[in-house]
PDB file of C-alpha atoms in Angstrom:
ATOM      1  CA  MET A   1     128.533  76.429   6.385  1.00 47.00           C
ATOM      2  CA  LEU A   2     126.810  73.341   7.770  1.00 47.00           C
ATOM      3  CA  ASN A   3     128.141  72.004  11.247  1.00 52.00           C
ATOM      4  CA  SER A   4     130.358  69.381  10.538  1.00 55.00           C
ATOM      5  CA  ASN A   5     130.150  68.297  14.209  1.00 58.00           C
ATOM      6  CA  PRO A   6     126.870  66.621  14.904  1.00 60.00           C
ATOM      7  CA  SER A   7     127.468  65.834  18.742  1.00 65.00           C
ATOM      8  CA  LEU A   8     128.382  69.554  19.273  1.00 59.00           C
ATOM      9  CA  ALA A   9     124.891  70.615  17.663  1.00 60.00           C
ATOM     10  CA  HIS A  10     123.404  68.420  19.561  1.00 58.00           C
ATOM     11  CA  ARG A  11     124.983  69.410  23.096  1.00 61.00           C
ATOM     12  CA  THR A  12     124.088  72.857  21.965  1.00 66.00           C
ATOM     13  CA  ALA A  13     120.471  71.840  20.998  1.00 57.00           C
ATOM     14  CA  LEU A  14     120.325  70.411  24.591  1.00 54.00           C
ATOM     15  CA  GLU A  15     121.669  73.397  26.519  1.00 61.00           C
ATOM     16  CA  ALA A  16     119.526  75.632  24.656  1.00 59.00           C
ATOM     17  CA  SER A  17     116.625  73.510  25.596  1.00 60.00           C
ATOM     18  CA  ALA A  18     117.781  73.573  29.615  1.00 58.00           C
ATOM     19  CA  ASP A  19     117.946  77.115  29.406  1.00 63.00           C
ATOM     20  CA  ALA A  20     114.481  77.668  28.278  1.00 60.00           C
ATOM     21  CA  ILE A  21     113.515  74.841  30.994  1.00 66.00           C
ATOM     22  CA  GLN A  22     115.002  76.774  33.677  1.00 70.00           C
ATOM     23  CA  PRO A  23     113.056  79.722  34.312  1.00 68.00           C
ATOM     24  CA  ARG A  24     109.873  77.706  33.675  1.00 69.00           C
ATOM     25  CA  VAL A  25     111.107  75.355  36.871  1.00 65.00           C
ATOM     26  CA  ALA A  26     111.935  78.295  38.882  1.00 64.00           C
ATOM     27  CA  GLU A  27     108.663  79.998  38.207  1.00 71.00           C
ATOM     28  CA  GLU A  28     106.642  76.655  39.127  1.00 64.00           C
ATOM     29  CA  SER A  29     108.719  76.672  42.051  1.00 65.00           C
ATOM     30  CA  VAL A  30     108.007  80.092  43.534  1.00 57.00           C
ATOM     31  CA  ARG A  31     104.111  79.389  42.624  1.00 64.00           C
ATOM     32  CA  GLN A  32     104.680  76.330  44.929  1.00 68.00           C
ATOM     33  CA  SER A  33     106.434  78.443  47.225  1.00 65.00           C
ATOM     34  CA  GLU A  34     103.433  80.947  47.292  1.00 67.00           C
ATOM     35  CA  ILE A  35     100.840  77.983  47.594  1.00 70.00           C
ATOM     36  CA  ARG A  36     102.168  76.619  50.954  1.00 72.00           C
ATOM     37  CA  TYR A  37     103.024  79.956  52.325  1.00 63.00           C
ATOM     38  CA  ARG A  38      99.260  80.753  51.746  1.00 70.00           C
ATOM     39  CA  ARG A  39      98.149  77.397  53.134  1.00 77.00           C
ATOM     40  CA  LEU A  40     100.142  77.991  56.291  1.00 77.00           C
ATOM     41  CA  PHE A  41      98.972  81.584  56.549  1.00 73.00           C
ATOM     42  CA  GLN A  42      95.220  80.934  56.375  1.00 79.00           C
ATOM     43  CA  THR A  43      95.349  77.835  58.382  1.00 79.00           C
ATOM     44  CA  ALA A  44      97.229  79.276  61.187  1.00 80.00           C
ATOM     45  CA  LYS A  45      95.631  78.981  64.683  1.00 85.00           C
ATOM     46  CA  ASP A  46      96.618  82.471  65.550  1.00 90.00           C
ATOM     47  CA  GLY A  47      95.897  85.587  64.144  1.00 92.00           C
ATOM     48  CA  ILE A  48      97.973  87.226  61.589  1.00 93.00           C
ATOM     49  CA  LEU A  49      97.824  90.994  60.354  1.00 94.00           C
ATOM     50  CA  ILE A  50     100.061  92.360  57.470  1.00 93.00           C
ATOM     51  CA  LEU A  51     100.659  95.728  57.411  1.00 94.00           C
ATOM     52  CA  ASP A  52     102.193  98.518  55.251  1.00 94.00           C
ATOM     53  CA  ALA A  53     105.348  99.494  57.693  1.00 92.00           C
ATOM     54  CA  SER A  54     104.987 102.963  56.299  1.00 91.00           C
ATOM     55  CA  THR A  55     101.608 104.041  56.671  1.00 92.00           C
ATOM     56  CA  GLY A  56     100.315 101.337  59.335  1.00 93.00           C
ATOM     57  CA  LYS A  57      97.552 100.213  57.058  1.00 94.00           C
ATOM     58  CA  ILE A  58      96.299  96.841  57.034  1.00 94.00           C
ATOM     59  CA  ILE A  59      97.148  94.975  53.563  1.00 93.00           C
ATOM     60  CA  ASP A  60      96.434  91.519  54.665  1.00 93.00           C
ATOM     61  CA  ALA A  61      95.117  88.990  57.174  1.00 93.00           C
ATOM     62  CA  ASN A  62      94.331  85.481  58.022  1.00 93.00           C
ATOM     63  CA  ALA A  63      91.160  83.603  58.362  1.00 92.00           C
ATOM     64  CA  PHE A  64      91.682  83.274  62.107  1.00 91.00           C
ATOM     65  CA  MET A  65      92.568  87.089  62.293  1.00 92.00           C
ATOM     66  CA  SER A  66      88.591  87.660  60.590  1.00 92.00           C
ATOM     67  CA  GLY A  67      87.077  85.243  62.537  1.00 90.00           C
ATOM     68  CA  LEU A  68      88.320  86.907  65.977  1.00 90.00           C
ATOM     69  CA  LEU A  69      87.443  90.528  64.938  1.00 91.00           C
ATOM     70  CA  GLY A  70      84.076  89.452  63.154  1.00 90.00           C
ATOM     71  CA  GLN A  71      85.047  91.291  60.003  1.00 90.00           C
ATOM     72  CA  GLU A  72      85.965  89.710  56.707  1.00 91.00           C
ATOM     73  CA  LEU A  73      89.409  90.422  55.147  1.00 90.00           C
ATOM     74  CA  PRO A  74      87.878  92.810  52.558  1.00 92.00           C
ATOM     75  CA  GLU A  75      86.850  95.009  55.276  1.00 93.00           C
ATOM     76  CA  LEU A  76      89.796  95.033  57.098  1.00 94.00           C
ATOM     77  CA  ILE A  77      92.426  95.987  54.199  1.00 94.00           C
ATOM     78  CA  GLY A  78      93.364  99.684  54.494  1.00 95.00           C
ATOM     79  CA  LYS A  79      92.431 100.212  57.907  1.00 94.00           C
ATOM     80  CA  GLU A  80      94.772 101.114  60.614  1.00 93.00           C
ATOM     81  CA  LEU A  81      94.955  98.769  63.941  1.00 92.00           C
ATOM     82  CA  TRP A  82      92.519 101.337  66.133  1.00 90.00           C
ATOM     83  CA  GLU A  83      89.777 100.763  63.573  1.00 91.00           C
ATOM     84  CA  ILE A  84      89.648  97.222  64.183  1.00 90.00           C
ATOM     85  CA  GLY A  85      89.477  97.188  67.765  1.00 87.00           C
ATOM     86  CA  LEU A  86      93.132  96.791  68.425  1.00 89.00           C
ATOM     87  CA  PHE A  87      94.152  99.927  70.545  1.00 86.00           C
ATOM     88  CA  GLU A  88      91.909 102.134  72.519  1.00 79.00           C
ATOM     89  CA  ASP A  89      92.297 105.309  70.647  1.00 85.00           C
ATOM     90  CA  ILE A  90      94.060 106.834  67.626  1.00 89.00           C
ATOM     91  CA  ALA A  91      96.707 108.189  69.954  1.00 91.00           C
ATOM     92  CA  ALA A  92      97.653 104.884  71.321  1.00 90.00           C
ATOM     93  CA  ASN A  93      97.888 103.579  67.897  1.00 90.00           C
ATOM     94  CA  LYS A  94     100.114 105.998  66.295  1.00 90.00           C
ATOM     95  CA  GLU A  95     102.504 105.694  69.521  1.00 92.00           C
ATOM     96  CA  ALA A  96     102.333 101.753  68.971  1.00 92.00           C
ATOM     97  CA  PHE A  97     103.110 102.270  65.644  1.00 91.00           C
ATOM     98  CA  ARG A  98     105.887 104.791  66.159  1.00 91.00           C
ATOM     99  CA  LYS A  99     108.148 102.571  68.701  1.00 92.00           C
ATOM    100  CA  LEU A 100     107.350  99.683  65.886  1.00 92.00           C
ATOM    101  CA  GLN A 101     109.159 102.004  63.137  1.00 90.00           C
ATOM    102  CA  GLU A 102     111.975 103.079  65.498  1.00 91.00           C
ATOM    103  CA  THR A 103     112.974  99.483  66.833  1.00 93.00           C
ATOM    104  CA  GLY A 104     111.294  97.008  64.429  1.00 92.00           C
ATOM    105  CA  TYR A 105     109.911  94.810  67.026  1.00 94.00           C
ATOM    106  CA  LEU A 106     106.711  95.351  69.154  1.00 94.00           C
ATOM    107  CA  ARG A 107     105.279  93.168  71.769  1.00 94.00           C
ATOM    108  CA  TYR A 108     102.169  93.286  74.511  1.00 93.00           C
ATOM    109  CA  GLU A 109     101.688  90.668  76.606  1.00 90.00           C
ATOM    110  CA  HIS A 110      97.884  91.641  77.127  1.00 88.00           C
ATOM    111  CA  LEU A 111      96.230  93.422  74.675  1.00 89.00           C
ATOM    112  CA  PRO A 112      92.353  93.634  74.538  1.00 88.00           C
ATOM    113  CA  VAL A 113      90.796  93.553  71.095  1.00 89.00           C
ATOM    114  CA  GLN A 114      87.006  94.545  70.661  1.00 85.00           C
ATOM    115  CA  ASN A 115      85.279  92.756  68.017  1.00 85.00           C
ATOM    116  CA  ARG A 116      82.248  94.496  66.010  1.00 83.00           C
ATOM    117  CA  ASN A 117      79.682  92.948  68.614  1.00 84.00           C
ATOM    118  CA  GLY A 118      81.681  94.425  71.670  1.00 84.00           C
ATOM    119  CA  VAL A 119      82.989  91.289  72.773  1.00 86.00           C
ATOM    120  CA  THR A 120      86.531  91.632  74.483  1.00 87.00           C
ATOM    121  CA  THR A 121      88.969  89.128  73.823  1.00 89.00           C
ATOM    122  CA  GLN A 122      92.563  89.553  75.759  1.00 91.00           C
ATOM    123  CA  VAL A 123      95.395  88.920  73.094  1.00 93.00           C
ATOM    124  CA  GLU A 124      99.341  88.378  73.012  1.00 94.00           C
ATOM    125  CA  PHE A 125     100.784  90.799  70.491  1.00 95.00           C
ATOM    126  CA  ILE A 126     103.836  90.622  68.698  1.00 95.00           C
ATOM    127  CA  SER A 127     105.080  92.591  65.557  1.00 95.00           C
ATOM    128  CA  ASN A 128     108.250  92.421  63.373  1.00 93.00           C
ATOM    129  CA  VAL A 129     109.286  94.333  60.412  1.00 94.00           C
ATOM    130  CA  TYR A 130     110.684  92.921  57.443  1.00 91.00           C
ATOM    131  CA  LYS A 131     111.329  93.481  53.430  1.00 89.00           C
ATOM    132  CA  GLU A 132     109.288  91.929  51.278  1.00 85.00           C
ATOM    133  CA  GLY A 133     110.069  92.563  47.422  1.00 82.00           C
ATOM    134  CA  ASP A 134     110.641  96.401  47.444  1.00 85.00           C
ATOM    135  CA  ARG A 135     108.931  97.407  50.355  1.00 88.00           C
ATOM    136  CA  LEU A 136     108.941  97.150  54.472  1.00 92.00           C
ATOM    137  CA  VAL A 137     105.946  95.361  55.942  1.00 94.00           C
ATOM    138  CA  ALA A 138     105.218  94.591  59.617  1.00 94.00           C
ATOM    139  CA  GLN A 139     103.554  91.264  60.423  1.00 93.00           C
ATOM    140  CA  CYS A 140     101.487  91.130  63.306  1.00 94.00           C
ATOM    141  CA  ASN A 141     100.826  87.616  64.966  1.00 94.00           C
ATOM    142  CA  VAL A 142      97.638  88.032  67.665  1.00 94.00           C
ATOM    143  CA  ARG A 143      97.275  85.075  70.185  1.00 92.00           C
ATOM    144  CA  ASP A 144      94.197  84.477  72.030  1.00 91.00           C
ATOM    145  CA  VAL A 145      95.279  84.460  75.787  1.00 91.00           C
ATOM    146  CA  THR A 146      92.008  84.415  77.485  1.00 86.00           C
ATOM    147  CA  ALA A 147      92.304  80.628  78.616  1.00 80.00           C
ATOM    148  CA  ARG A 148      95.943  81.373  79.813  1.00 78.00           C
ATOM    149  CA  ILE A 149      94.581  84.500  81.893  1.00 75.00           C
ATOM    150  CA  VAL A 150      91.822  82.331  83.565  1.00 77.00           C
ATOM    151  CA  MET A 151      94.664  79.709  84.512  1.00 77.00           C
ATOM    152  CA  GLU A 152      96.818  82.452  85.951  1.00 74.00           C
ATOM    153  CA  GLN A 153      94.113  83.915  87.948  1.00 76.00           C
ATOM    154  CA  GLN A 154      93.226  80.438  89.248  1.00 81.00           C
ATOM    155  CA  ILE A 155      96.780  80.094  90.046  1.00 81.00           C
ATOM    156  CA  LYS A 156      96.891  83.701  92.127  1.00 80.00           C
ATOM    157  CA  ILE A 157      93.540  82.672  93.794  1.00 83.00           C
ATOM    158  CA  GLN A 158      95.073  79.362  94.797  1.00 84.00           C
ATOM    159  CA  ALA A 159      98.407  80.741  96.295  1.00 81.00           C
ATOM    160  CA  GLU A 160      96.222  83.147  98.089  1.00 83.00           C
ATOM    161  CA  ALA A 161      94.453  80.620  99.940  1.00 82.00           C
ATOM    162  CA  LEU A 162      97.350  78.423 100.874  1.00 82.00           C
ATOM    163  CA  ALA A 163      99.218  81.826 102.121  1.00 83.00           C
ATOM    164  CA  ASP A 164      96.114  82.238 104.275  1.00 81.00           C
ATOM    165  CA  GLN A 165      96.283  78.834 105.873  1.00 83.00           C
ATOM    166  CA  SER A 166      99.814  78.976 106.425  1.00 83.00           C
ATOM    167  CA  ARG A 167      99.086  82.582 108.119  1.00 85.00           C
ATOM    168  CA  ARG A 168      96.155  80.872 110.502  1.00 82.00           C
ATOM    169  CA  LYS A 169      98.206  77.813 111.191  1.00 83.00           C
ATOM    170  CA  ASP A 170     100.867  79.996 112.504  1.00 81.00           C
ATOM    171  CA  GLU A 171      98.200  82.214 114.322  1.00 81.00           C
ATOM    172  CA  PHE A 172      96.879  78.936 116.164  1.00 79.00           C
ATOM    173  CA  LEU A 173     100.142  77.635 117.047  1.00 77.00           C
ATOM    174  CA  ALA A 174     101.294  81.002 118.460  1.00 78.00           C
ATOM    175  CA  ILE A 175      98.191  81.001 120.655  1.00 79.00           C
ATOM    176  CA  LEU A 176      98.285  77.395 121.753  1.00 71.00           C
ATOM    177  CA  SER A 177     102.052  78.148 122.616  1.00 74.00           C
ATOM    178  CA  HIS A 178     100.473  80.887 124.547  1.00 68.00           C
ATOM    179  CA  GLU A 179      97.689  79.208 126.359  1.00 68.00           C
ATOM    180  CA  LEU A 180      99.961  76.203 127.276  1.00 66.00           C
ATOM    181  CA  ARG A 181     102.573  78.343 128.770  1.00 67.00           C
ATOM    182  CA  ASN A 182     100.492  79.242 131.343  1.00 67.00           C
ATOM    183  CA  PRO A 183      99.484  76.165 132.536  1.00 65.00           C
ATOM    184  CA  LEU A 184     102.928  74.531 132.581  1.00 60.00           C
ATOM    185  CA  ALA A 185     104.250  77.344 134.594  1.00 62.00           C
ATOM    186  CA  SER A 186     101.392  76.740 137.325  1.00 62.00           C
ATOM    187  CA  ILE A 187     102.248  72.925 137.512  1.00 64.00           C
ATOM    188  CA  ARG A 188     105.943  73.612 137.852  1.00 66.00           C
ATOM    189  CA  SER A 189     105.022  76.032 140.916  1.00 65.00           C
ATOM    190  CA  GLY A 190     102.658  73.169 142.229  1.00 60.00           C
ATOM    191  CA  THR A 191     105.721  70.701 141.768  1.00 65.00           C
ATOM    192  CA  HIS A 192     108.154  72.536 143.521  1.00 62.00           C
ATOM    193  CA  LEU A 193     105.787  73.232 146.402  1.00 58.00           C
ATOM    194  CA  LEU A 194     104.964  69.456 146.704  1.00 61.00           C
ATOM    195  CA  ARG A 195     108.728  68.474 146.693  1.00 62.00           C
ATOM    196  CA  PRO A 196     109.998  67.238 150.194  1.00 62.00           C
ATOM    197  CA  GLU A 197     112.120  69.698 151.821  1.00 61.00           C
ATOM    198  CA  GLU A 198     115.544  68.675 152.529  1.00 57.00           C
ATOM    199  CA  PRO A 199     117.300  69.032 155.919  1.00 58.00           C
ATOM    200  CA  GLY A 200     119.244  71.952 156.440  1.00 57.00           C
ATOM    201  CA  SER A 201     117.145  74.199 154.147  1.00 53.00           C
ATOM    202  CA  ASP A 202     116.499  77.772 154.878  1.00 54.00           C
ATOM    203  CA  ASP A 203     112.656  77.080 155.642  1.00 51.00           C
ATOM    204  CA  SER A 204     113.453  74.229 158.519  1.00 46.00           C
TER     205      SER A 204
END
């Protein structure tokens, strides 16, 4: 039996068309979101490493991190942090990873990183664990703090120099006060001797 209501048939066709379009719109939205994320990930001015939170092995890294280590992405994939120069040895790496698994967060203010040429860079290292799809991953943000450390050292040197100047000034004033005290005592004594004797004093 033919549909006797044309408007109902038209509405049904529109709904079917909308149902078919919605998944494609959602897929395109996800694709665009992934493109934006990838662009931000690769152009970030800090190093970023993505680890498998169960094994501690690297599953992704951005361009800044590759440049910092002097290693291309394929060389980094599947390695642990100690293997790319982020920790002194396996034991230190495993201890840090154990803390990360327990707390979901890890931070180092100054962590030395050595690239393949033996050049060491001081970095700030922050890592967080979160769920990505059906697995847990750890994102590690690595910031070069070499310039900050140099500035901190300069400030420390300047503060020590100012403290030394203040100490020297205090020493000078103490010596000056001591040296002036003796002549002033002699002057006071001389002034007393030169003072005219008053009648009826014991010395008369």
